XYZ file of C-alpha atoms in Angstrom:
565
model
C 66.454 40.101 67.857
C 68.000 37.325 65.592
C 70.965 37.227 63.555
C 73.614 34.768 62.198
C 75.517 34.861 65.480
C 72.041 34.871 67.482
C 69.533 32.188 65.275
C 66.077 31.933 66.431
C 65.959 29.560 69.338
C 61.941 28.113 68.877
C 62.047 24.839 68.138
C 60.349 25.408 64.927
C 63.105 27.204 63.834
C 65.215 23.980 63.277
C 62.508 22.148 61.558
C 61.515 24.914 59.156
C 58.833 26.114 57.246
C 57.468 22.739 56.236
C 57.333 21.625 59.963
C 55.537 24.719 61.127
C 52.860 24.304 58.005
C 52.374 20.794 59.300
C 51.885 21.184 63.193
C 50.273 25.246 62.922
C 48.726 25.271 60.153
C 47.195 21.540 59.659
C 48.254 21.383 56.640
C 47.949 17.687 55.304
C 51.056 15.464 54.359
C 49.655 15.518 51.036
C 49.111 19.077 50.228
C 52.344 19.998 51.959
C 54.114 17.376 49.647
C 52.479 18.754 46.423
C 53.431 22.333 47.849
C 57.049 21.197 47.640
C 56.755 19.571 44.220
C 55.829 22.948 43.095
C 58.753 24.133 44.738
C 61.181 21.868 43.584
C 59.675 22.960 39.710
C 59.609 26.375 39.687
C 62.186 27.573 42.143
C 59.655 29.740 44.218
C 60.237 29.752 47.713
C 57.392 27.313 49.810
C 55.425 30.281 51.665
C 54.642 31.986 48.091
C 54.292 27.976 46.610
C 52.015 27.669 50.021
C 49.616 30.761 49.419
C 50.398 30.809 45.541
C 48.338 27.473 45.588
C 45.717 28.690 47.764
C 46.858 25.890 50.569
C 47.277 29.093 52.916
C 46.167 32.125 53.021
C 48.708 35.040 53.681
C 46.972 35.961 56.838
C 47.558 32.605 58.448
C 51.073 31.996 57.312
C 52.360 35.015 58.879
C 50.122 34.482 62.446
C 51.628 30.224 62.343
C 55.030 31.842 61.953
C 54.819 34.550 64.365
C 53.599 32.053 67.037
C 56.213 29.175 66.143
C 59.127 32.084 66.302
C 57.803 34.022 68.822
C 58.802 37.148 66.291
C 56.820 40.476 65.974
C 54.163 40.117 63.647
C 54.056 44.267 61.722
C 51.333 45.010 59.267
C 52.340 46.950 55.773
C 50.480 49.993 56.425
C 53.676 50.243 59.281
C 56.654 50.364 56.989
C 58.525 53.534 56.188
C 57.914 55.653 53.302
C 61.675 55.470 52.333
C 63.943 52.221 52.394
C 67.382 52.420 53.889
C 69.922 52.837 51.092
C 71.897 49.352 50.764
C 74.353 49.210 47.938
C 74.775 45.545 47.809
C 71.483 43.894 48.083
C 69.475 43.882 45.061
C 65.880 43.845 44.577
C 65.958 41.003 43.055
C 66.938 38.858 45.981
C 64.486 40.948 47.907
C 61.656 39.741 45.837
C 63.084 36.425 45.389
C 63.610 35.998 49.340
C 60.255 38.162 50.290
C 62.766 40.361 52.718
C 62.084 43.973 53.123
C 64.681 46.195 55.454
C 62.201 48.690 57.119
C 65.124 50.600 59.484
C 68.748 50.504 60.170
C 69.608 51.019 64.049
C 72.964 51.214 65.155
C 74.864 48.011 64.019
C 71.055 46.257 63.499
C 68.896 46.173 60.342
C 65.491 45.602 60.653
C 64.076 43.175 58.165
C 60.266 42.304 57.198
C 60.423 38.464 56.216
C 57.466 36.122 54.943
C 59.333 33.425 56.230
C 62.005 34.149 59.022
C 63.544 30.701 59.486
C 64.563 31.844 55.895
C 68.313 31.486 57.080
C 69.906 31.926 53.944
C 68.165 35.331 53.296
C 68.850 36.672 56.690
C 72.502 35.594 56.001
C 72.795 37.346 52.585
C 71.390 40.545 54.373
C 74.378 40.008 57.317
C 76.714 39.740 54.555
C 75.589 42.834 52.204
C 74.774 45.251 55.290
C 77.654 44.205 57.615
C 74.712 44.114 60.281
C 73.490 41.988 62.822
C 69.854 41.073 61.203
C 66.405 41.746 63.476
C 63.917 39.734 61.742
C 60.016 40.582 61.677
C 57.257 38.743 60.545
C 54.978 40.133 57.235
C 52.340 39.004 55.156
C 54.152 38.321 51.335
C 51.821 40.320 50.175
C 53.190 43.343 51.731
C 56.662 42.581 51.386
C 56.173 42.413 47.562
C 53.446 45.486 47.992
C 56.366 47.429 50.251
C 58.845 46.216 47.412
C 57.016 47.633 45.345
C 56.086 50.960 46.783
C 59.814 52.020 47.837
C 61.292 51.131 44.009
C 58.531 51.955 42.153
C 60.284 54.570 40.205
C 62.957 51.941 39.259
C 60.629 49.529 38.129
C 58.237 51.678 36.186
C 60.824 52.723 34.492
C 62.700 48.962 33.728
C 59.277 48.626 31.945
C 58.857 51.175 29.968
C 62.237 50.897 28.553
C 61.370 47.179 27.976
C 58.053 47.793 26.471
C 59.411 51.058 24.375
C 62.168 48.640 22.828
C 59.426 45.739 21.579
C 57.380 46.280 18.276
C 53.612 46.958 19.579
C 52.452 45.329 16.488
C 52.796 41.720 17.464
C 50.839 42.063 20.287
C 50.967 38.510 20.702
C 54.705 38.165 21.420
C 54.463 41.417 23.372
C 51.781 40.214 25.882
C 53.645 37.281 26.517
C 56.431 39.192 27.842
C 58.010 39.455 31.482
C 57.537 43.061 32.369
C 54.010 43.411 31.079
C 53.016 40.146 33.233
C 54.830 41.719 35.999
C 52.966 44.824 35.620
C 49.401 43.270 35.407
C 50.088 40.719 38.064
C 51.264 43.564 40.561
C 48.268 45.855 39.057
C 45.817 43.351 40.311
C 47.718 42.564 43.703
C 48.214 46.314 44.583
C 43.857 46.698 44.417
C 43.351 43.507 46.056
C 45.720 44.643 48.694
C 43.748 48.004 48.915
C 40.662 46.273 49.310
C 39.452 47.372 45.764
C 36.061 46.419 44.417
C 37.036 47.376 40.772
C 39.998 48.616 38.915
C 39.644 51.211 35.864
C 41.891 51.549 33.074
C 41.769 54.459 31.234
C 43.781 54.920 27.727
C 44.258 58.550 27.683
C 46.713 60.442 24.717
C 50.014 60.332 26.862
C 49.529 57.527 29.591
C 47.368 54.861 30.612
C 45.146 56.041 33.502
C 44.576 53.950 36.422
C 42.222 54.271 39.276
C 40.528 51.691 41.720
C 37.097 51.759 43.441
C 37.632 51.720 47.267
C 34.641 51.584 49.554
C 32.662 53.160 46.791
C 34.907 56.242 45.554
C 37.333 55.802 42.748
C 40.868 56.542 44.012
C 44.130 57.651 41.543
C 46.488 55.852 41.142
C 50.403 55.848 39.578
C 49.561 55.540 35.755
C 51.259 53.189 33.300
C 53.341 54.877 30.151
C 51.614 55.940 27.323
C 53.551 52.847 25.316
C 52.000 50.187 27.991
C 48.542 51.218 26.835
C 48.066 48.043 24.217
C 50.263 45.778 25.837
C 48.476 45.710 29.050
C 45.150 45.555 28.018
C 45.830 42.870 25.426
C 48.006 41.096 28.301
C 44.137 41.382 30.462
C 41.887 40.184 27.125
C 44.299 37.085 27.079
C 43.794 36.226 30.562
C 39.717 36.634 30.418
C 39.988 34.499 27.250
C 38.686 37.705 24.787
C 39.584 38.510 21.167
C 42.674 40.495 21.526
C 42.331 41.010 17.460
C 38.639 42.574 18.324
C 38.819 46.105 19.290
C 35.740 47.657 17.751
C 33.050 46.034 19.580
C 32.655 45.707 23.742
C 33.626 42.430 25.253
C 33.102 40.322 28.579
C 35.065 37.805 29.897
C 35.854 36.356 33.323
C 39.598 35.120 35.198
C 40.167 33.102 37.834
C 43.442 34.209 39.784
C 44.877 32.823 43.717
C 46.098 36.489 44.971
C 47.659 36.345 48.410
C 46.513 33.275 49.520
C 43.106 34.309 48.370
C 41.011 32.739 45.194
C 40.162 35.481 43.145
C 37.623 36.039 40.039
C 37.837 38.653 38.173
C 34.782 40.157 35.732
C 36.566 42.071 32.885
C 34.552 44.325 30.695
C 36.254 46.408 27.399
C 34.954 49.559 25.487
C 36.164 51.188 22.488
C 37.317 55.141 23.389
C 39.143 57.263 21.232
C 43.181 56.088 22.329
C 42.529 52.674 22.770
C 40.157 50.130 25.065
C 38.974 50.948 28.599
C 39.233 48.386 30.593
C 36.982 47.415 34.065
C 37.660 44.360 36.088
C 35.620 43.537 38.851
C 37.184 41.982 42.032
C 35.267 39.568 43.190
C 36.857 37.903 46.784
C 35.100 35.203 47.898
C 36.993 35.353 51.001
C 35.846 38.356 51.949
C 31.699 37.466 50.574
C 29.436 38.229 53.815
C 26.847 35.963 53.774
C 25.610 36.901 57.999
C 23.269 39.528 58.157
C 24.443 41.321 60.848
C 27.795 42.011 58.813
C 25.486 43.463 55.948
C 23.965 46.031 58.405
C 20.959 44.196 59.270
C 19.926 44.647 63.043
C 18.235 42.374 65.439
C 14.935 43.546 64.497
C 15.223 44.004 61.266
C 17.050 40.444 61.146
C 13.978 38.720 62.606
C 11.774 40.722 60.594
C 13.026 39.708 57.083
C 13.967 36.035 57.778
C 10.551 35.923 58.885
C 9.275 36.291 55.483
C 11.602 34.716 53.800
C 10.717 31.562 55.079
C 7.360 31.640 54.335
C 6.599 28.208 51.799
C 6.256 30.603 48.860
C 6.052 33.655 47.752
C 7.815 36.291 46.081
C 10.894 38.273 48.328
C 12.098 41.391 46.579
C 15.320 43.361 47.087
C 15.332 46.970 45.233
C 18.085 49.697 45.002
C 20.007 50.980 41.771
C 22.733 49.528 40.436
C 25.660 48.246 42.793
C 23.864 48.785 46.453
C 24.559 45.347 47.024
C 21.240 43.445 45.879
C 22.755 40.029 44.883
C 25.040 39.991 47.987
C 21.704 40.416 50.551
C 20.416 37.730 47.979
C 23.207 35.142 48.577
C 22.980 35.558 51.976
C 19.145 35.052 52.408
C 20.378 31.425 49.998
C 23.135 30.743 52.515
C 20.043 30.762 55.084
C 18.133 28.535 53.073
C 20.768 26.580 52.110
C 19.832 22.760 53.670
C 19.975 19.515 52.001
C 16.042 19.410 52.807
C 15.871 22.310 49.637
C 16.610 22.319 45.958
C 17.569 25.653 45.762
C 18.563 27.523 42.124
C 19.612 30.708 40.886
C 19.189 32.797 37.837
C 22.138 34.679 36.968
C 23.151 37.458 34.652
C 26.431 37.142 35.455
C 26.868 34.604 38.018
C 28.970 36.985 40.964
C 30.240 34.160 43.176
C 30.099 30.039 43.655
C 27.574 29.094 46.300
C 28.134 25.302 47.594
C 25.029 23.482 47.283
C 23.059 25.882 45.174
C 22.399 25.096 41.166
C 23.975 28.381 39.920
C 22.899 29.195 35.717
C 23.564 31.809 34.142
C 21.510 33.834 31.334
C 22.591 34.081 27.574
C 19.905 36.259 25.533
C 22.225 35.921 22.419
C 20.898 32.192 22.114
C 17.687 33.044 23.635
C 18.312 31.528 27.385
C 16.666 34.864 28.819
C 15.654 35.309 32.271
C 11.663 34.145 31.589
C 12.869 31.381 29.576
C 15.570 30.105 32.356
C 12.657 30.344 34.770
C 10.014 28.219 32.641
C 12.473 25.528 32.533
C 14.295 25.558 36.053
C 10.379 25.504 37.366
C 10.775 21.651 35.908
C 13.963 20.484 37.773
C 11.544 20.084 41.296
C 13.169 23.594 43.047
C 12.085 24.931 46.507
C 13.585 28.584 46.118
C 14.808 30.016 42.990
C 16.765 33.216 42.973
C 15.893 35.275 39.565
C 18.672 38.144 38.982
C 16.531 40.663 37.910
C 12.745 40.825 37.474
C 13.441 43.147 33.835
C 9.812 42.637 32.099
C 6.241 41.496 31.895
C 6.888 38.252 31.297
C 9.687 37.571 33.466
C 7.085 38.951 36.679
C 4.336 37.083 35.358
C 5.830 33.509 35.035
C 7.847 34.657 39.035
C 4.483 35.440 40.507
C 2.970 31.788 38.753
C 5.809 29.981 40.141
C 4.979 31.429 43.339
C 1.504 31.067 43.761
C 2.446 26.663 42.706
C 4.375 26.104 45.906
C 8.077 28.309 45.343
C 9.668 30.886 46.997
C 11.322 33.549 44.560
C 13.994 35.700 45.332
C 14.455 38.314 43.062
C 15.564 42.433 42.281
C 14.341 45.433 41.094
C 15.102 48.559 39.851
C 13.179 50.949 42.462
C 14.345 53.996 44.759
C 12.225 52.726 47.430
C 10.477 49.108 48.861
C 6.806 50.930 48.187
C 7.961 52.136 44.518
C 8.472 47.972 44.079
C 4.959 47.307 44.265
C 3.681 50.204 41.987
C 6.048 48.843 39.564
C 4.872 45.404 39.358
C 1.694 46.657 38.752
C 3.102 48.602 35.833
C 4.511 45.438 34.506
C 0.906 44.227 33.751
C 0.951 41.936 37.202
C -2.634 41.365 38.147
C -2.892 43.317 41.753
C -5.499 40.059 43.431
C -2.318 37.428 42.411
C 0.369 40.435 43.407
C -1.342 40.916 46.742
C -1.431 36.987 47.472
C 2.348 36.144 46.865
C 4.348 39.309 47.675
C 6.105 37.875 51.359
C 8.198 41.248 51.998
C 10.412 44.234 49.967
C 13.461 45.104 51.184
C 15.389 48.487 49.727
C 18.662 49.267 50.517
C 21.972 51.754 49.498
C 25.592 51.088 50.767
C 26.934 54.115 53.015
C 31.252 53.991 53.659
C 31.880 52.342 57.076
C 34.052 54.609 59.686
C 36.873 52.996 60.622
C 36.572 51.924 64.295
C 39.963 53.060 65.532
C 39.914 56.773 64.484
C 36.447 58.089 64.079
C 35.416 60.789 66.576
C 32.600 62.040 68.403
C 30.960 65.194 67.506
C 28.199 67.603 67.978
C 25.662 67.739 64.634
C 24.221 70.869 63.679
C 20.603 71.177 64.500
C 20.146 72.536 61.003
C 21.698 69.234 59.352
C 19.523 66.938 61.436
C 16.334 69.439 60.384
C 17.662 68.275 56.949
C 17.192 64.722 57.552
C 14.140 65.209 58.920
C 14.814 65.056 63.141
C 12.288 65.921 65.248
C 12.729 69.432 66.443
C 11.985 67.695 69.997
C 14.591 65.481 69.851
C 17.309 68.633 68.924
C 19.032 68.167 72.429
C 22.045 68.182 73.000
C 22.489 64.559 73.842
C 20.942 63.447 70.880
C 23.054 65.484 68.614
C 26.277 63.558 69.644
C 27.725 61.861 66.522
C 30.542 60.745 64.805
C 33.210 61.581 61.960
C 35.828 60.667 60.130
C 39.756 61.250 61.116
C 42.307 59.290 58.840
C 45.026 56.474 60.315
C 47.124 53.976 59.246
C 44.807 51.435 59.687
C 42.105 53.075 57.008
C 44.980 54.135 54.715
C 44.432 57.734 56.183
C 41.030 58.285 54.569
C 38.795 57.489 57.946
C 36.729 54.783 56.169
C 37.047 50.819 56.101
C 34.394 49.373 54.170
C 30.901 49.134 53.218
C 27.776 48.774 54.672
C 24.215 48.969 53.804
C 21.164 50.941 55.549
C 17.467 49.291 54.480
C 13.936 49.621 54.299
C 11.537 46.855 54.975
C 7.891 46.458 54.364
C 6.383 43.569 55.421
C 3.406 42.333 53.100
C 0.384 41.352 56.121
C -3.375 41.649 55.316
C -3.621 45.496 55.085
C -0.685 46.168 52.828
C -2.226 43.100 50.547
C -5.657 45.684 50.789
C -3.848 48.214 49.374
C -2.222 46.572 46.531
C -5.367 44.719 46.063
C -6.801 48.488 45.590
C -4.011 49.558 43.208
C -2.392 52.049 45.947
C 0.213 54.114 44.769
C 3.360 54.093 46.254
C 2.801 57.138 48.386
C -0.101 55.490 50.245
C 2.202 52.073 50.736
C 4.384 54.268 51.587
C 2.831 56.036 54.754
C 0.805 52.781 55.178
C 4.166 51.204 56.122
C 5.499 54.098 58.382
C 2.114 53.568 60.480
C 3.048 49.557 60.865
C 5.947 50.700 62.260
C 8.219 50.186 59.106
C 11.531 52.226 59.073
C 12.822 53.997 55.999
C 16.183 54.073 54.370
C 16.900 57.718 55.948
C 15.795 56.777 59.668
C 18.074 53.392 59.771
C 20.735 55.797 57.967
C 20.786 58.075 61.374
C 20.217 55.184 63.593
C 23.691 53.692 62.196
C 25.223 57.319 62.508
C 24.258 57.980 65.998
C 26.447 54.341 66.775
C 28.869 55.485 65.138
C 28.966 52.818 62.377
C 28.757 55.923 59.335
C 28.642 59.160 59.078
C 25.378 61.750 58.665
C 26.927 63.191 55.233
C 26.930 59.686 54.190
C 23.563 59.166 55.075
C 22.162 62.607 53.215
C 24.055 60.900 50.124
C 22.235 57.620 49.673
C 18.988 58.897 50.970
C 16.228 61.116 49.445
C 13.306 63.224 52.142
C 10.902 61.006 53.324
């Protein structure tokens, strides 16, 4: 415990936050001396300056201060539900001071601090609770999230009022204005800090609807006031650099924001609906971009398998799935493979999800006519060893893709296909001549992204035999010990729904000298198909129940993604 009349005795403690940024952290003379310039201009406190500047993420601020202190470090999903009641401390020093008071015990209030050799906010706390002050150690991010959570009511409300008061015509003055900044800030913090892939906003006749995409499923959330609805989509449009005078027609845009510590784009997409524009931004979190296979779901064999034909000299790799199964990600990590200063490597983008160091990232523009076969004609000029093409779409894009191959490159590329056989009777389709096909197609991998069970609640269970006669289990292999499983349960740790994450089951086929004999012979995807189950080629279903049985997802998860063999 610390208080006023009990300071914290580490030595850091004395020499403050700058001191324990310097010798924890790393953190350069230089960058800590710009962190304080920032400091010194804006008022902010240094930990939010710190992580507000992307010189520290959240994550390590709170784990250098919890070791330098030698204070409990608590996560957010730990604080109460309801705040203790504390007449004289506003919420404005609580944001202002990043201090949360989880408990009152006795003659002791506990208090969540981002940075606990904060003396002056554990002595303002002394002084408004009359209590000796227990400080804890907390991300920012949940303080203000916490903050946030316990007063939400409050501060709804403060905007509204605000927002009801302001003429909606001048939407420039309006978006401009504190409480809608506030809002759409902590609108864009609160899914980041659910681990949100993409938030949805919704104009409906009284309210602005809100929902985010976690782990695949869209979620409710608290909505906005019917009289936010224009404010806070105009306040987005500004930020993505869009028309905010232009709202007959669909736009695009893109924002670059530091969240937590973390450097964050943003994709935003509008539509016209009947009460106003919908809004969708995509969160994309480079941070959290895995670029190892084995954190994408790939096993050992499977591993060896496709970086096996990936670096073949050339040839043509394809990954296939339907939209949002996580094509481009597999993608950027078979570049980060590649990735050497031996090879000119270059992508194709349409849009361009995340910076890759060392890769010559362009993006496609059919409005002037940079499409994805004209991009291709010309990058094949700037002397590339792999080129990534977003999308093979049409003839022409396939045809000039399987040229480039068969002149020395290795393509990467996607396709819209259910299955890794269906890729190769689609080609075909496109026109591609099956003797040139057959000579540069290297490998196919399919995939579908099944919700990860959270490691510290799942449980073991026994499957019914007539669900595993469902996905197609052997009736030999019905025994008891085989039938062991695992399900969901819901903690803290998941946010109570029994899932953390994403992950993806696949499908291989490896192109060798027999599958090239049947594409040379115009198979249809049926015989590729069973062609590859007699190599010894899994399908999406099988490595769907071989990730269930470890207890990495579950088997209703599986029967979702997957169609009968």
């Amino acid at each position: 415990m610390s208080s006023l009349a009990d300071p914290i005795t580490a030595p850091a403690a004395h020499s403050g936050l700058a001191a324990v940024l310097r010798c924890e952290t790393g953190l350069s003379d230089e960058a800590l001396a710009r962190a304080e310039l920032v400091q010194v201009e804006t008022g902010e406190t240094l930990d939010k300056v710190a992580t507000r500047l992307g010189l520290i993420s959240e994550d390590a601020l709170a784990e250098a201060l919890a070791r330098a202190t030698g204070l409990p470090l608590v996560d957010g999903v730990t604080f109460p539900e309801t705040a203790p009641l504390i007449a004289n401390l506003s919420h404005a020093f609580l944001r202002d001071r990043r201090a949360l008071p989880l408990s009152i015990d006795g003659d002791v209030v506990r208090v969540a601090m981002a940075n606990p050799l904060d003396e002056d906010a554990a002595a303002g706390i002394a002084f408004a609770t009359g209590l000796a002050v227990e400080r804890l150690v907390a991300r920012g991010g949940d303080i203000d999230a916490g903050i946030d959570r316990l007063h939400r009511a409050e501060t709804e409300e403060d905007v509204e009022d605000e927002i009801d008061e302001a003429d909606l015509e001048h939407l420039k003055d309006l978006v401009s204005d504190a409480p809608v900044i506030r809002a759409v800030n902590r609108l864009i913090a609160d899914a980041v800090d659910a681990r949100a892939s993409d938030i949805h906003l919704e104009p409906a006749d009284d309210r602005l609807a809100v929902r985010f995409r976690v782990d695949g499923v869209l979620r409710e959330m608290p909505p906005k006031p019917a009289a936010m609805r224009a404010p806070v989509v105009s306040r987005i449009k500004v930020m993505a650099n869009l028309n905010i005078a232009e709202k007959r027609l669909p736009q695009d845009g893109r924002l670059r924001l530091t969240v937590r510590g973390h450097e964050i784009d943003l994709r935003v997409a509008t539509a016209p609906s009947i009460h106003g524009e919908s809004v969708v931004m995509r969160i994309l979190d480079k941070s959290k971009l895995a670029l190892d296979p084995k954190t994408l779901g790939f096993d050992a064999d499977l591993e060896a398998q496709f970086l096996g034909a990936l670096t073949q000299p050339h040839g043509i790799m394809l990954v296939t799935g339907p939209t949002g199964s996580g094509k481009t990600t597999t993608l950027y990590a078979a570049l980060a493979h590649l990735n050497s200063h031996e090879r000119k490597l270059t992508t194709i983008e349409d849009p361009i999800e995340y910076r890759l160091p060392g890769v010559v990232q362009s993006q496609v523009n059919p409005a002037i006519g940079y499409t994805f076969s004209s991009a291709l004609r010309s990058f094949l000029r700037q002397d590339p060893d792999v080129m990534m093409v977003g999308e093979i779409r049409d003839t022409e894009t396939a045809q000039i893709a399987v040229q480039a191959a068969l002149t020395g490159h290795m393509i990467l590329s996607t396709l819209h296909t259910n299955t890794a056989a269906g890729a190769v009777t689609r080609l075909l389709d496109m026109g591609v001549e099956p003797f040139l096909l057959s000579s540069v197609l290297t490998g196919v991998l399919a995939q579908r992204l099944v919700r990860r069970l959270c490691p510290h609640c799942r449980e073991p269970y026994k499957a019914d035999k007539a669900v595993l006669a469902r996905l197609g289990v052997a009736k030999g292999d019905l025994e008891d010990g085989w039938r062991m499983f695992w399900r969901p349960v819901g903690c803290e740790q998941c946010r109570h729904t029994g899932y953390a994450g994403r992950m993806a089951v696949f499908e291989f086929i490896r192109i060798d000298a027999d599958m090239a004999a049947l594409i040379l012979h115009r198979a249809d995807t049926r015989k590729v198909a069973q062609a590859a189950a007699k190599a010894g080629f899994g399908t999406l279903r099988s490595d769907g129940i071989d990730k269930a049985r470890r207890g990495l997802t579950t088997l209703e998860e599986v029967l979702r993604v997957s169609s009968e063999d």
